[in-house]
């Protein structure tokens, strides 16, 4: 297939392993651009975010109509709220596809395999509903399908094929790296998500009932040298914020028994080689963060996990978060949904991360703290679940432990996960506990969130290098580029796209009030 002009529409992705909502860019745009340029060095590849399309639909449509191929990336599968952007909706997906009915187009990303979720407590829209809108829905790996498509055309390209090794992906990541320069956050707070392996080590037992990662089968590990080389190339073109975030558990990267044991033993030497190599080849990185850590790994292998966490803290930048994904402290919910760890195991994982990572760094933030998700609507949930979860949060407070954040969410039920077959039960639980859920969330904000935030960033803490992102009413919202950053509200309208320093003066449940410490920076106090 001829592809001299290709348009990429990034509708944003949010997966259990991998984030692509601004200021993040996920792996998919680089894979798409990389394969196109591997096939045709002179091809014109144009990258649009869905937010850019919303602002200038006519230019996007005009450019897409002239393109040989439109690649739409979609799949915000994890319920969340975002400051940097709003993921594409089904209505927008349908409208764009119909307006470009004469343009060859494909849908890639999580939505192509697991459906399009629309927030917590929702059932995903089955990918079958998109078939009439696209020339192809690609549930497999985009780089393999696109390589076959450009070589053989739509008739022979296989959309379901999954990679068995990273050879093509590694080349595409390198060649496609420069597409990040077209992202609206490039040159500012852009954070590039880096993949280390794909698939969950717990796939041998089925993994968590709601999660998509175990559905990829046996984990496929990416070579250390390839990861380091990709970061080096990104660094050479100006990227300064990196997250090693696209994997279910960073502690099990290169573990010798991954794919054999449900909880592999951390390979500390491999992590040392990876993070040391990144630092040597990208010495001026401002952000080097991780994402997911399995609390079950820490509980089963405490000594090795502590050594592995020390390696991460040795090379990372402060403000990092190990997202544990506890999901529930209710043993019944844990058992019925095959969750990662029992309640006491999760609590011990929180303690161990605190021992290693709670020291404060140059930007005013602790180096590495745990993050907790509490997920509601899962089979086995009762009114007692809410009581148990609150009791464990109170224990965390009473022990003086630090937790960067607690996300309280309702489950999204995705196609091709075990929970999909129980979607009726989930809907009944969500409906039955609707009022209980909202009251619980408010209680946690009152007794936990504000207190915890005041411990993580106490009053008079100086926060350096936070980036001004949005104006909301009479305030400027600023955050450090990285994993689950603290939101700082600065009175007045500070110019956006600037790095500033603030002194923490007050705490809310989800943000802090900051006094600007840049005396020469103009501030407008007109809220209009």
Short mmCIF file of C-alpha atoms in Angstrom, two decimals:
data_model
loop_
_atom_site.label_atom_id
_atom_site.label_comp_id
_atom_site.label_asym_id
_atom_site.label_seq_id
_atom_site.Cartn_x
_atom_site.Cartn_y
_atom_site.Cartn_z
CA UNK A 1 0.00 0.00 0.00
CA UNK A 2 1.26 3.47 -0.89
CA UNK A 3 1.66 5.74 2.15
CA UNK A 4 3.33 9.03 1.29
CA UNK A 5 1.04 10.93 3.64
CA UNK A 6 -0.05 9.51 6.99
CA UNK A 7 -2.02 11.27 9.72
CA UNK A 8 -1.93 10.05 13.32
CA UNK A 9 -4.83 11.06 15.55
CA UNK A 10 -3.95 10.47 19.18
CA UNK A 11 -7.22 10.09 21.08
CA UNK A 12 -5.14 9.28 24.20
CA UNK A 13 -4.70 6.00 26.02
CA UNK A 14 -4.75 5.10 29.68
CA UNK A 15 -4.01 1.44 30.41
CA UNK A 16 -3.07 -0.41 33.60
CA UNK A 17 0.45 -0.34 32.14
CA UNK A 18 0.91 2.75 30.02
CA UNK A 19 -0.34 6.34 29.98
CA UNK A 20 -0.82 8.58 26.97
CA UNK A 21 -2.88 11.54 28.21
CA UNK A 22 -0.96 14.86 28.10
CA UNK A 23 1.56 15.68 29.29
CA UNK A 24 2.31 11.99 28.59
CA UNK A 25 2.80 10.46 25.17
CA UNK A 26 2.43 6.68 25.00
CA UNK A 27 4.28 4.21 22.77
CA UNK A 28 1.72 3.97 19.95
CA UNK A 29 2.51 7.21 18.06
CA UNK A 30 6.22 6.33 17.94
CA UNK A 31 5.51 2.80 16.72
CA UNK A 32 3.18 4.06 13.97
CA UNK A 33 5.51 6.82 12.79
CA UNK A 34 8.52 4.53 13.05
CA UNK A 35 7.07 1.80 10.82
CA UNK A 36 5.92 4.34 8.23
CA UNK A 37 9.38 5.92 8.07
CA UNK A 38 11.08 2.51 7.99
CA UNK A 39 9.04 1.76 4.87
CA UNK A 40 9.28 5.22 3.33
CA UNK A 41 11.91 7.65 4.62
CA UNK A 42 10.32 10.57 2.77
CA UNK A 43 6.76 9.93 4.00
CA UNK A 44 5.00 12.91 5.56
CA UNK A 45 3.66 11.84 8.95
CA UNK A 46 1.49 14.38 10.73
CA UNK A 47 0.62 13.98 14.43
CA UNK A 48 -2.55 15.46 15.95
CA UNK A 49 -3.92 15.14 19.47
CA UNK A 50 -7.68 15.01 19.93
CA UNK A 51 -7.50 18.30 21.83
CA UNK A 52 -5.83 19.94 18.84
CA UNK A 53 -8.56 18.54 16.60
CA UNK A 54 -11.24 20.00 18.85
CA UNK A 55 -9.67 23.43 18.45
CA UNK A 56 -9.14 23.21 14.68
CA UNK A 57 -11.35 20.52 13.20
CA UNK A 58 -11.37 22.04 9.71
CA UNK A 59 -7.56 21.92 9.31
CA UNK A 60 -7.45 18.36 10.61
CA UNK A 61 -10.15 17.22 8.19
CA UNK A 62 -8.48 18.98 5.28
CA UNK A 63 -5.14 17.35 6.03
CA UNK A 64 -6.67 13.92 6.64
CA UNK A 65 -8.61 13.98 3.37
CA UNK A 66 -5.32 14.37 1.50
CA UNK A 67 -3.69 11.53 3.46
CA UNK A 68 -3.20 7.98 2.23
CA UNK A 69 -3.94 6.64 5.71
CA UNK A 70 -5.40 7.89 8.99
CA UNK A 71 -4.34 5.99 12.12
CA UNK A 72 -6.58 6.62 15.14
CA UNK A 73 -5.19 5.72 18.57
CA UNK A 74 -7.77 5.28 21.35
CA UNK A 75 -8.42 3.47 24.60
CA UNK A 76 -8.66 5.23 27.93
CA UNK A 77 -9.41 2.00 29.77
CA UNK A 78 -8.54 3.10 33.31
CA UNK A 79 -11.04 5.49 34.90
CA UNK A 80 -9.42 8.80 35.69
CA UNK A 81 -9.61 12.59 35.65
CA UNK A 82 -6.97 14.55 33.78
CA UNK A 83 -5.68 18.11 33.86
CA UNK A 84 -3.75 17.84 30.60
CA UNK A 85 -6.41 16.57 28.20
CA UNK A 86 -9.70 14.77 27.61
CA UNK A 87 -9.66 11.35 25.86
CA UNK A 88 -11.66 10.86 22.70
CA UNK A 89 -15.31 9.88 23.12
CA UNK A 90 -17.32 7.47 21.00
CA UNK A 91 -19.33 10.39 19.63
CA UNK A 92 -16.12 12.09 18.44
CA UNK A 93 -14.75 8.85 17.06
CA UNK A 94 -17.92 8.29 15.06
CA UNK A 95 -18.16 11.87 13.85
CA UNK A 96 -14.55 12.01 12.65
CA UNK A 97 -14.83 8.63 10.92
CA UNK A 98 -18.02 9.63 9.10
CA UNK A 99 -16.61 12.99 8.02
CA UNK A 100 -13.61 11.11 6.61
CA UNK A 101 -15.53 8.23 5.07
CA UNK A 102 -13.44 8.42 1.88
CA UNK A 103 -10.11 8.26 3.74
CA UNK A 104 -8.52 4.87 4.49
CA UNK A 105 -8.37 4.60 8.27
CA UNK A 106 -7.57 2.11 11.01
CA UNK A 107 -8.22 2.01 14.76
CA UNK A 108 -5.36 0.92 17.02
CA UNK A 109 -4.67 0.93 20.75
CA UNK A 110 -6.53 -0.70 23.65
CA UNK A 111 -9.96 0.32 22.32
CA UNK A 112 -9.46 -1.98 19.34
CA UNK A 113 -9.23 -5.05 21.58
CA UNK A 114 -10.92 -4.19 24.86
CA UNK A 115 -13.48 -1.63 23.79
CA UNK A 116 -13.85 2.05 24.55
CA UNK A 117 -14.48 2.79 28.22
CA UNK A 118 -16.26 5.96 29.26
CA UNK A 119 -15.21 6.38 32.87
CA UNK A 120 -15.55 4.48 36.12
CA UNK A 121 -18.66 2.36 36.56
CA UNK A 122 -19.19 1.95 32.82
CA UNK A 123 -19.31 -0.98 30.42
CA UNK A 124 -16.88 -0.60 27.55
CA UNK A 125 -18.29 -0.27 24.05
CA UNK A 126 -17.49 -3.48 22.19
CA UNK A 127 -15.00 -2.97 19.32
CA UNK A 128 -17.59 -4.60 17.05
CA UNK A 129 -19.48 -1.30 17.22
CA UNK A 130 -16.57 0.44 15.46
CA UNK A 131 -16.30 -1.92 12.49
CA UNK A 132 -18.49 0.14 10.18
CA UNK A 133 -16.39 3.23 10.88
CA UNK A 134 -12.93 1.94 9.96
CA UNK A 135 -11.28 -0.04 7.21
CA UNK A 136 -9.69 -2.17 9.93
CA UNK A 137 -9.80 -2.60 13.69
CA UNK A 138 -6.36 -3.71 14.91
CA UNK A 139 -6.46 -5.69 18.20
CA UNK A 140 -2.92 -6.94 17.62
CA UNK A 141 0.37 -5.06 17.76
CA UNK A 142 0.26 -1.98 15.58
CA UNK A 143 3.85 -2.16 14.31
CA UNK A 144 3.39 -5.68 12.92
CA UNK A 145 0.05 -4.92 11.29
CA UNK A 146 1.24 -1.63 9.81
CA UNK A 147 4.38 -3.27 8.45
CA UNK A 148 2.25 -5.89 6.69
CA UNK A 149 -0.29 -3.31 5.54
CA UNK A 150 2.31 -1.10 3.88
CA UNK A 151 3.96 -4.14 2.32
CA UNK A 152 0.94 -6.17 1.18
CA UNK A 153 -2.19 -4.03 1.52
CA UNK A 154 -5.42 -4.46 3.48
CA UNK A 155 -6.25 -7.85 1.98
CA UNK A 156 -3.18 -9.63 3.37
CA UNK A 157 -2.32 -7.69 6.53
CA UNK A 158 -3.24 -9.57 9.73
CA UNK A 159 -4.73 -7.29 12.40
CA UNK A 160 -4.72 -9.88 15.20
CA UNK A 161 -0.98 -10.72 15.28
CA UNK A 162 0.88 -10.10 18.56
CA UNK A 163 4.62 -9.67 18.76
CA UNK A 164 6.77 -12.55 19.98
CA UNK A 165 9.89 -10.40 20.19
CA UNK A 166 10.79 -6.73 20.04
CA UNK A 167 12.95 -6.63 16.89
CA UNK A 168 10.59 -4.55 14.73
CA UNK A 169 9.29 -2.51 17.67
CA UNK A 170 12.82 -1.56 18.73
CA UNK A 171 13.61 -0.23 15.25
CA UNK A 172 10.30 1.60 15.08
CA UNK A 173 10.84 3.22 18.49
CA UNK A 174 14.19 4.63 17.32
CA UNK A 175 13.06 5.83 13.89
CA UNK A 176 9.74 7.11 15.20
CA UNK A 177 11.17 8.94 18.22
CA UNK A 178 11.13 12.32 16.46
CA UNK A 179 7.33 12.29 16.21
CA UNK A 180 7.30 13.44 19.86
CA UNK A 181 8.50 16.83 18.60
CA UNK A 182 5.01 17.36 17.16
CA UNK A 183 3.34 16.93 20.55
CA UNK A 184 1.98 20.20 21.99
CA UNK A 185 3.84 19.57 25.27
CA UNK A 186 7.22 19.11 23.54
CA UNK A 187 9.77 21.59 24.82
CA UNK A 188 7.81 21.96 28.04
CA UNK A 189 6.49 19.26 30.33
CA UNK A 190 6.23 16.36 27.84
CA UNK A 191 6.73 12.98 29.55
CA UNK A 192 7.59 10.07 27.27
CA UNK A 193 6.36 6.65 28.36
CA UNK A 194 8.94 3.89 27.86
CA UNK A 195 8.08 0.20 27.50
CA UNK A 196 10.22 -2.46 29.22
CA UNK A 197 8.03 -5.50 28.79
CA UNK A 198 4.51 -6.45 27.80
CA UNK A 199 2.21 -8.88 29.59
CA UNK A 200 1.64 -9.61 33.26
CA UNK A 201 3.73 -12.17 35.21
CA UNK A 202 0.46 -13.27 36.86
CA UNK A 203 -0.99 -14.40 33.52
CA UNK A 204 -0.39 -18.02 34.60
CA UNK A 205 -3.19 -17.65 37.18
CA UNK A 206 -5.31 -15.28 35.08
CA UNK A 207 -4.33 -12.07 36.84
CA UNK A 208 -6.82 -9.55 38.23
CA UNK A 209 -10.38 -10.05 37.00
CA UNK A 210 -10.73 -6.57 35.48
CA UNK A 211 -7.26 -6.12 33.99
CA UNK A 212 -6.19 -6.29 30.34
CA UNK A 213 -2.46 -6.95 30.86
CA UNK A 214 -2.68 -10.72 31.57
CA UNK A 215 -4.67 -11.17 28.33
CA UNK A 216 -1.49 -10.63 26.30
CA UNK A 217 -0.21 -14.00 27.51
CA UNK A 218 3.34 -14.83 28.48
CA UNK A 219 5.36 -11.67 29.14
CA UNK A 220 7.73 -10.55 26.40
CA UNK A 221 10.80 -8.76 27.76
CA UNK A 222 12.51 -5.92 25.93
CA UNK A 223 16.31 -5.93 25.79
CA UNK A 224 18.08 -3.51 28.13
CA UNK A 225 20.31 -2.09 25.41
CA UNK A 226 17.28 -1.30 23.24
CA UNK A 227 15.57 0.61 26.05
CA UNK A 228 18.70 2.60 26.84
CA UNK A 229 19.21 3.40 23.15
CA UNK A 230 15.63 4.65 22.81
CA UNK A 231 16.01 6.95 25.82
CA UNK A 232 19.32 8.20 24.40
CA UNK A 233 17.71 9.08 21.06
CA UNK A 234 14.81 10.85 22.79
CA UNK A 235 17.29 12.74 24.95
CA UNK A 236 19.25 13.83 21.87
CA UNK A 237 16.12 15.42 20.39
CA UNK A 238 15.34 17.36 23.55
CA UNK A 239 13.20 15.10 25.76
CA UNK A 240 13.96 15.68 29.44
CA UNK A 241 11.13 13.82 31.17
CA UNK A 242 11.02 10.02 30.98
CA UNK A 243 8.82 7.47 32.73
CA UNK A 244 9.71 3.79 32.74
CA UNK A 245 6.02 3.10 33.02
CA UNK A 246 4.84 0.61 30.43
CA UNK A 247 4.95 -2.65 32.38
CA UNK A 248 2.79 -4.17 35.14
CA UNK A 249 5.65 -4.44 37.65
CA UNK A 250 9.03 -2.77 37.18
CA UNK A 251 10.56 -4.91 39.95
CA UNK A 252 10.20 -8.04 37.81
CA UNK A 253 11.92 -6.66 34.72
CA UNK A 254 14.31 -9.37 33.44
CA UNK A 255 13.38 -11.69 36.33
CA UNK A 256 14.65 -15.17 35.50
CA UNK A 257 11.40 -16.88 36.46
CA UNK A 258 9.01 -14.41 34.83
CA UNK A 259 6.28 -16.27 32.99
CA UNK A 260 6.90 -19.31 35.19
CA UNK A 261 6.25 -18.03 38.71
CA UNK A 262 3.26 -15.87 39.58
CA UNK A 263 5.49 -13.62 41.68
CA UNK A 264 8.98 -13.65 40.13
CA UNK A 265 12.01 -12.78 42.21
CA UNK A 266 13.35 -9.29 41.32
CA UNK A 267 16.52 -9.21 39.24
CA UNK A 268 18.40 -6.43 41.02
CA UNK A 269 21.42 -6.56 38.71
CA UNK A 270 19.21 -6.12 35.64
CA UNK A 271 17.54 -3.06 37.17
CA UNK A 272 20.94 -1.61 38.06
CA UNK A 273 22.10 -2.10 34.47
CA UNK A 274 18.93 -0.52 33.06
CA UNK A 275 18.75 2.59 35.25
CA UNK A 276 22.51 3.13 35.31
CA UNK A 277 22.58 2.90 31.51
CA UNK A 278 19.78 5.42 31.18
CA UNK A 279 21.56 7.86 33.49
CA UNK A 280 24.89 7.51 31.67
CA UNK A 281 23.34 8.06 28.25
CA UNK A 282 20.86 10.75 29.28
CA UNK A 283 22.68 12.51 32.13
CA UNK A 284 20.58 15.67 32.12
CA UNK A 285 17.17 14.08 32.56
CA UNK A 286 15.01 16.19 34.85
CA UNK A 287 12.44 13.45 35.37
CA UNK A 288 13.19 9.74 35.54
CA UNK A 289 10.19 8.01 37.10
CA UNK A 290 8.53 4.60 37.20
CA UNK A 291 4.91 3.53 37.50
CA UNK A 292 3.66 0.09 38.49
CA UNK A 293 4.95 -2.10 41.31
CA UNK A 294 3.18 -5.28 42.41
CA UNK A 295 2.77 -5.33 46.23
CA UNK A 296 2.69 -9.13 46.00
CA UNK A 297 6.24 -9.11 44.64
CA UNK A 298 7.44 -7.07 47.62
CA UNK A 299 5.55 -9.28 50.09
CA UNK A 300 6.90 -12.53 48.61
CA UNK A 301 10.48 -11.26 48.12
CA UNK A 302 11.04 -8.47 50.68
CA UNK A 303 14.86 -8.53 50.72
CA UNK A 304 15.30 -8.52 46.94
CA UNK A 305 12.50 -5.98 46.53
CA UNK A 306 14.14 -3.61 48.99
CA UNK A 307 17.43 -3.87 47.09
CA UNK A 308 15.59 -3.28 43.81
CA UNK A 309 13.80 -0.23 45.22
CA UNK A 310 17.13 1.14 46.44
CA UNK A 311 18.46 0.87 42.89
CA UNK A 312 15.48 2.85 41.60
CA UNK A 313 15.92 5.56 44.25
CA UNK A 314 19.64 5.68 43.45
CA UNK A 315 18.95 6.74 39.87
CA UNK A 316 15.44 8.25 39.79
CA UNK A 317 14.38 11.82 40.44
CA UNK A 318 12.31 12.91 43.47
CA UNK A 319 8.53 12.92 43.25
CA UNK A 320 8.40 9.36 41.93
CA UNK A 321 5.46 7.08 42.73
CA UNK A 322 5.27 3.28 42.86
CA UNK A 323 1.64 2.65 41.89
CA UNK A 324 0.67 -0.47 43.83
CA UNK A 325 -2.85 -0.99 42.56
CA UNK A 326 -4.01 -2.53 45.85
CA UNK A 327 -7.64 -2.32 44.61
CA UNK A 328 -9.15 -3.59 47.89
CA UNK A 329 -8.20 -4.42 51.48
CA UNK A 330 -11.22 -6.73 51.75
CA UNK A 331 -9.91 -10.35 51.70
CA UNK A 332 -13.13 -11.60 50.09
CA UNK A 333 -12.81 -9.16 47.19
CA UNK A 334 -9.12 -10.02 46.86
CA UNK A 335 -9.88 -13.74 46.59
CA UNK A 336 -12.87 -13.54 44.23
CA UNK A 337 -11.03 -11.23 41.83
CA UNK A 338 -7.59 -12.84 42.08
CA UNK A 339 -6.02 -9.55 43.16
CA UNK A 340 -2.30 -9.09 43.66
CA UNK A 341 -1.91 -9.19 47.42
CA UNK A 342 -3.70 -9.83 50.69
CA UNK A 343 -4.35 -6.79 52.90
CA UNK A 344 -1.43 -7.33 55.28
CA UNK A 345 0.88 -7.96 52.33
CA UNK A 346 -0.13 -4.66 50.76
CA UNK A 347 0.44 -2.86 54.05
CA UNK A 348 3.90 -4.38 54.37
CA UNK A 349 4.72 -3.29 50.80
CA UNK A 350 3.76 0.27 51.75
CA UNK A 351 6.07 0.09 54.78
CA UNK A 352 9.02 -1.18 52.73
CA UNK A 353 8.67 1.52 50.07
CA UNK A 354 8.54 4.13 52.83
CA UNK A 355 11.78 2.82 54.35
CA UNK A 356 13.56 3.23 51.03
CA UNK A 357 11.97 6.22 49.36
CA UNK A 358 10.58 8.71 51.88
CA UNK A 359 13.70 10.89 52.03
CA UNK A 360 13.10 14.33 50.49
CA UNK A 361 14.92 15.36 47.29
CA UNK A 362 16.09 18.53 45.54
CA UNK A 363 12.64 19.56 44.28
CA UNK A 364 11.02 19.36 47.72
CA UNK A 365 9.35 15.99 47.16
CA UNK A 366 10.14 12.53 48.60
CA UNK A 367 12.09 10.33 46.19
CA UNK A 368 9.66 7.41 45.97
CA UNK A 369 6.30 6.89 47.64
CA UNK A 370 3.59 4.26 47.18
CA UNK A 371 0.34 5.07 45.42
CA UNK A 372 -2.89 3.21 46.15
CA UNK A 373 -5.95 2.50 44.02
CA UNK A 374 -9.19 1.43 45.67
CA UNK A 375 -11.55 -0.05 43.09
CA UNK A 376 -15.26 -0.51 43.69
CA UNK A 377 -17.94 -2.57 41.99
CA UNK A 378 -15.92 -5.80 41.98
CA UNK A 379 -17.61 -9.16 42.70
CA UNK A 380 -17.65 -9.91 46.41
CA UNK A 381 -18.06 -6.28 47.44
CA UNK A 382 -20.39 -5.64 50.38
CA UNK A 383 -21.02 -2.71 52.69
CA UNK A 384 -18.31 -4.19 54.91
CA UNK A 385 -15.77 -3.61 52.11
CA UNK A 386 -16.00 0.14 52.64
CA UNK A 387 -15.49 -0.24 56.39
CA UNK A 388 -12.45 -2.50 55.91
CA UNK A 389 -10.84 -0.16 53.39
CA UNK A 390 -11.29 2.83 55.69
CA UNK A 391 -9.80 0.90 58.62
CA UNK A 392 -6.65 0.13 56.63
CA UNK A 393 -6.33 3.76 55.57
CA UNK A 394 -6.55 4.73 59.25
CA UNK A 395 -3.80 2.20 60.04
CA UNK A 396 -1.59 3.81 57.39
CA UNK A 397 -2.13 7.18 59.07
CA UNK A 398 -1.58 5.84 62.58
CA UNK A 399 1.73 4.22 61.57
CA UNK A 400 2.98 7.51 60.17
CA UNK A 401 3.43 6.10 56.68
CA UNK A 402 3.49 8.27 53.57
CA UNK A 403 1.31 7.59 50.55
CA UNK A 404 1.38 9.92 47.58
CA UNK A 405 -2.24 9.38 46.60
CA UNK A 406 -5.31 7.20 47.01
CA UNK A 407 -7.41 6.92 43.87
CA UNK A 408 -10.98 5.89 44.67
CA UNK A 409 -12.68 4.68 41.51
CA UNK A 410 -15.46 2.50 40.19
CA UNK A 411 -14.43 -0.31 37.88
CA UNK A 412 -14.68 -0.08 34.10
CA UNK A 413 -15.75 -3.43 32.67
CA UNK A 414 -13.71 -4.18 29.56
CA UNK A 415 -14.32 -6.61 26.72
CA UNK A 416 -12.15 -9.77 26.74
CA UNK A 417 -11.49 -9.64 30.50
CA UNK A 418 -12.89 -12.19 33.00
CA UNK A 419 -15.05 -9.45 34.49
CA UNK A 420 -16.88 -9.00 31.17
CA UNK A 421 -18.76 -12.26 31.77
CA UNK A 422 -19.89 -10.88 35.15
CA UNK A 423 -20.85 -7.41 33.92
CA UNK A 424 -24.46 -7.86 35.05
CA UNK A 425 -23.34 -8.60 38.60
CA UNK A 426 -20.99 -5.62 38.54
CA UNK A 427 -23.76 -3.28 37.40
CA UNK A 428 -25.99 -4.50 40.23
CA UNK A 429 -23.24 -3.91 42.81
CA UNK A 430 -22.54 -0.43 41.44
CA UNK A 431 -26.22 0.48 41.57
CA UNK A 432 -26.72 -0.97 45.05
CA UNK A 433 -23.72 0.85 46.52
CA UNK A 434 -24.00 4.12 44.57
CA UNK A 435 -24.73 6.34 47.56
CA UNK A 436 -22.34 4.40 49.77
CA UNK A 437 -19.52 4.93 47.26
CA UNK A 438 -20.00 8.69 47.06
CA UNK A 439 -20.21 9.06 50.85
CA UNK A 440 -17.09 6.92 51.26
CA UNK A 441 -15.14 9.03 48.81
CA UNK A 442 -16.04 12.21 50.68
CA UNK A 443 -15.09 10.64 54.03
CA UNK A 444 -11.69 9.56 52.72
CA UNK A 445 -11.02 13.05 51.37
CA UNK A 446 -11.82 14.47 54.80
CA UNK A 447 -10.03 12.08 57.15
CA UNK A 448 -7.19 10.82 54.94
CA UNK A 449 -6.32 12.87 51.86
CA UNK A 450 -5.79 16.26 53.48
CA UNK A 451 -3.79 14.82 56.38
CA UNK A 452 -1.64 12.69 54.09
CA UNK A 453 -0.94 15.54 51.69
CA UNK A 454 0.17 17.72 54.61
CA UNK A 455 2.70 15.00 55.48
CA UNK A 456 3.96 14.53 51.93
CA UNK A 457 4.45 18.28 51.39
CA UNK A 458 4.24 20.01 54.80
CA UNK A 459 3.49 23.70 55.19
CA UNK A 460 6.47 25.92 54.21
CA UNK A 461 7.95 23.22 51.96
CA UNK A 462 9.62 24.82 48.94
CA UNK A 463 8.63 23.09 45.70
CA UNK A 464 11.02 23.73 42.82
CA UNK A 465 10.58 23.30 39.08
CA UNK A 466 6.82 23.02 38.87
CA UNK A 467 5.26 23.74 35.49
CA UNK A 468 2.30 26.08 35.01
CA UNK A 469 -0.37 24.18 33.07
CA UNK A 470 -3.83 25.73 33.35
CA UNK A 471 -5.81 28.71 34.54
CA UNK A 472 -8.89 27.80 36.57
CA UNK A 473 -10.97 30.70 37.84
CA UNK A 474 -8.58 32.91 39.80
CA UNK A 475 -5.77 30.36 40.08
CA UNK A 476 -2.92 28.91 38.05
CA UNK A 477 -2.49 25.12 38.29
CA UNK A 478 1.13 23.95 38.30
CA UNK A 479 2.67 20.50 38.67
CA UNK A 480 6.07 18.84 38.56
CA UNK A 481 6.40 16.74 35.37
CA UNK A 482 6.19 13.15 36.56
CA UNK A 483 4.17 10.34 38.07
CA UNK A 484 1.00 11.46 39.89
CA UNK A 485 2.33 14.96 40.65
CA UNK A 486 1.05 17.19 43.43
CA UNK A 487 -1.29 19.84 42.02
CA UNK A 488 -0.36 23.33 43.20
CA UNK A 489 -2.85 26.21 43.04
CA UNK A 490 -1.15 29.59 42.70
CA UNK A 491 -3.33 32.67 43.25
CA UNK A 492 -3.65 34.78 40.11
CA UNK A 493 -2.89 34.09 36.47
CA UNK A 494 0.76 33.21 35.96
CA UNK A 495 1.95 32.82 32.38
CA UNK A 496 1.47 29.21 31.25
CA UNK A 497 4.38 27.06 30.15
CA UNK A 498 6.75 28.44 32.79
CA UNK A 499 8.74 26.65 35.48
CA UNK A 500 8.28 28.28 38.88
CA UNK A 501 9.01 27.71 42.55
CA UNK A 502 6.45 27.99 45.34
CA UNK A 503 6.15 27.79 49.10
CA UNK A 504 3.35 25.56 50.36
CA UNK A 505 0.99 27.63 52.52
CA UNK A 506 -2.19 25.55 52.76
CA UNK A 507 -3.56 22.07 52.04
CA UNK A 508 -6.79 20.88 50.46
CA UNK A 509 -7.67 17.22 49.88
CA UNK A 510 -6.27 16.96 46.35
CA UNK A 511 -4.07 20.05 45.99
CA UNK A 512 -1.97 22.57 47.87
CA UNK A 513 -2.01 26.35 47.82
CA UNK A 514 1.37 27.75 46.84
CA UNK A 515 2.95 31.18 47.26
CA UNK A 516 4.93 32.12 44.15
CA UNK A 517 8.65 32.63 44.79
CA UNK A 518 9.55 34.10 41.40
CA UNK A 519 9.47 37.84 42.20
CA UNK A 520 10.04 39.05 38.64
CA UNK A 521 7.28 36.93 37.09
CA UNK A 522 4.18 39.00 36.25
CA UNK A 523 0.92 37.78 37.80
CA UNK A 524 -2.55 38.93 36.83
CA UNK A 525 -5.32 38.78 39.42
CA UNK A 526 -8.12 39.31 36.92
CA UNK A 527 -10.07 36.02 36.96
CA UNK A 528 -11.77 36.69 33.61
#
